XYZ file of C-alpha atoms in Angstrom:
67
model
C 9.389 -32.478 -13.692
C 10.614 -34.719 -16.471
C 10.664 -38.434 -16.022
C 14.025 -40.193 -16.267
C 12.336 -43.410 -17.364
C 12.837 -44.600 -20.910
C 10.135 -46.667 -22.518
C 11.724 -49.928 -23.777
C 9.254 -49.827 -26.643
C 11.079 -46.727 -27.892
C 14.156 -48.801 -28.657
C 12.163 -51.505 -30.415
C 10.002 -49.097 -32.390
C 13.057 -47.015 -33.328
C 14.815 -50.107 -34.656
C 11.852 -51.028 -36.861
C 10.270 -47.694 -37.809
C 13.005 -45.100 -37.283
C 12.202 -41.713 -35.773
C 8.455 -42.253 -36.260
C 8.724 -45.342 -34.065
C 9.934 -43.208 -31.168
C 6.961 -40.892 -31.570
C 4.508 -43.810 -31.662
C 6.084 -45.866 -28.862
C 4.286 -44.157 -25.969
C 0.779 -44.193 -27.518
C 1.236 -47.866 -28.427
C 2.404 -48.675 -24.890
C -0.569 -46.754 -23.434
C -2.996 -48.625 -25.672
C -1.530 -51.994 -24.678
C -1.727 -51.009 -21.002
C -5.407 -50.151 -21.500
C -6.068 -53.529 -23.136
C -4.379 -55.351 -20.249
C -6.348 -53.294 -17.708
C -9.623 -54.180 -19.451
C -8.681 -57.862 -19.545
C -7.997 -57.786 -15.807
C -11.048 -55.669 -14.959
C -13.857 -57.709 -16.533
C -13.245 -60.982 -14.642
C -13.109 -58.945 -11.428
C -16.351 -57.168 -12.380
C -18.126 -60.478 -13.060
C -16.941 -61.909 -9.751
C -18.079 -58.800 -7.889
C -21.524 -58.915 -9.503
C -21.839 -62.601 -8.661
C -20.940 -61.934 -5.019
C -23.457 -59.083 -4.834
C -26.147 -61.304 -6.356
C -25.446 -64.077 -3.836
C -25.547 -61.603 -0.933
C -28.800 -60.031 -2.124
C -30.425 -63.455 -2.524
C -29.323 -64.371 0.988
C -30.970 -61.218 2.350
C -27.719 -59.558 3.299
C -28.124 -56.648 0.896
C -31.729 -55.650 1.536
C -30.835 -52.180 2.836
C -28.495 -51.349 -0.022
C -29.708 -49.814 -3.303
C -28.145 -51.217 -6.459
C -28.689 -48.824 -9.349
């Protein structure tokens, strides 16, 4: 099933790079989405590790293997 959504980047890339801009719009948008996901993920990962460290030091995680 085809998607009816149009990537707004297609219009911008088409205006600047012509037909090649349309072809590159989706990979560029996917790459930027990956960068944003990584930027959101790492602070969450650090916070999670800190919480696990605090719980293990308090004796709450003695029965759980961290590998």
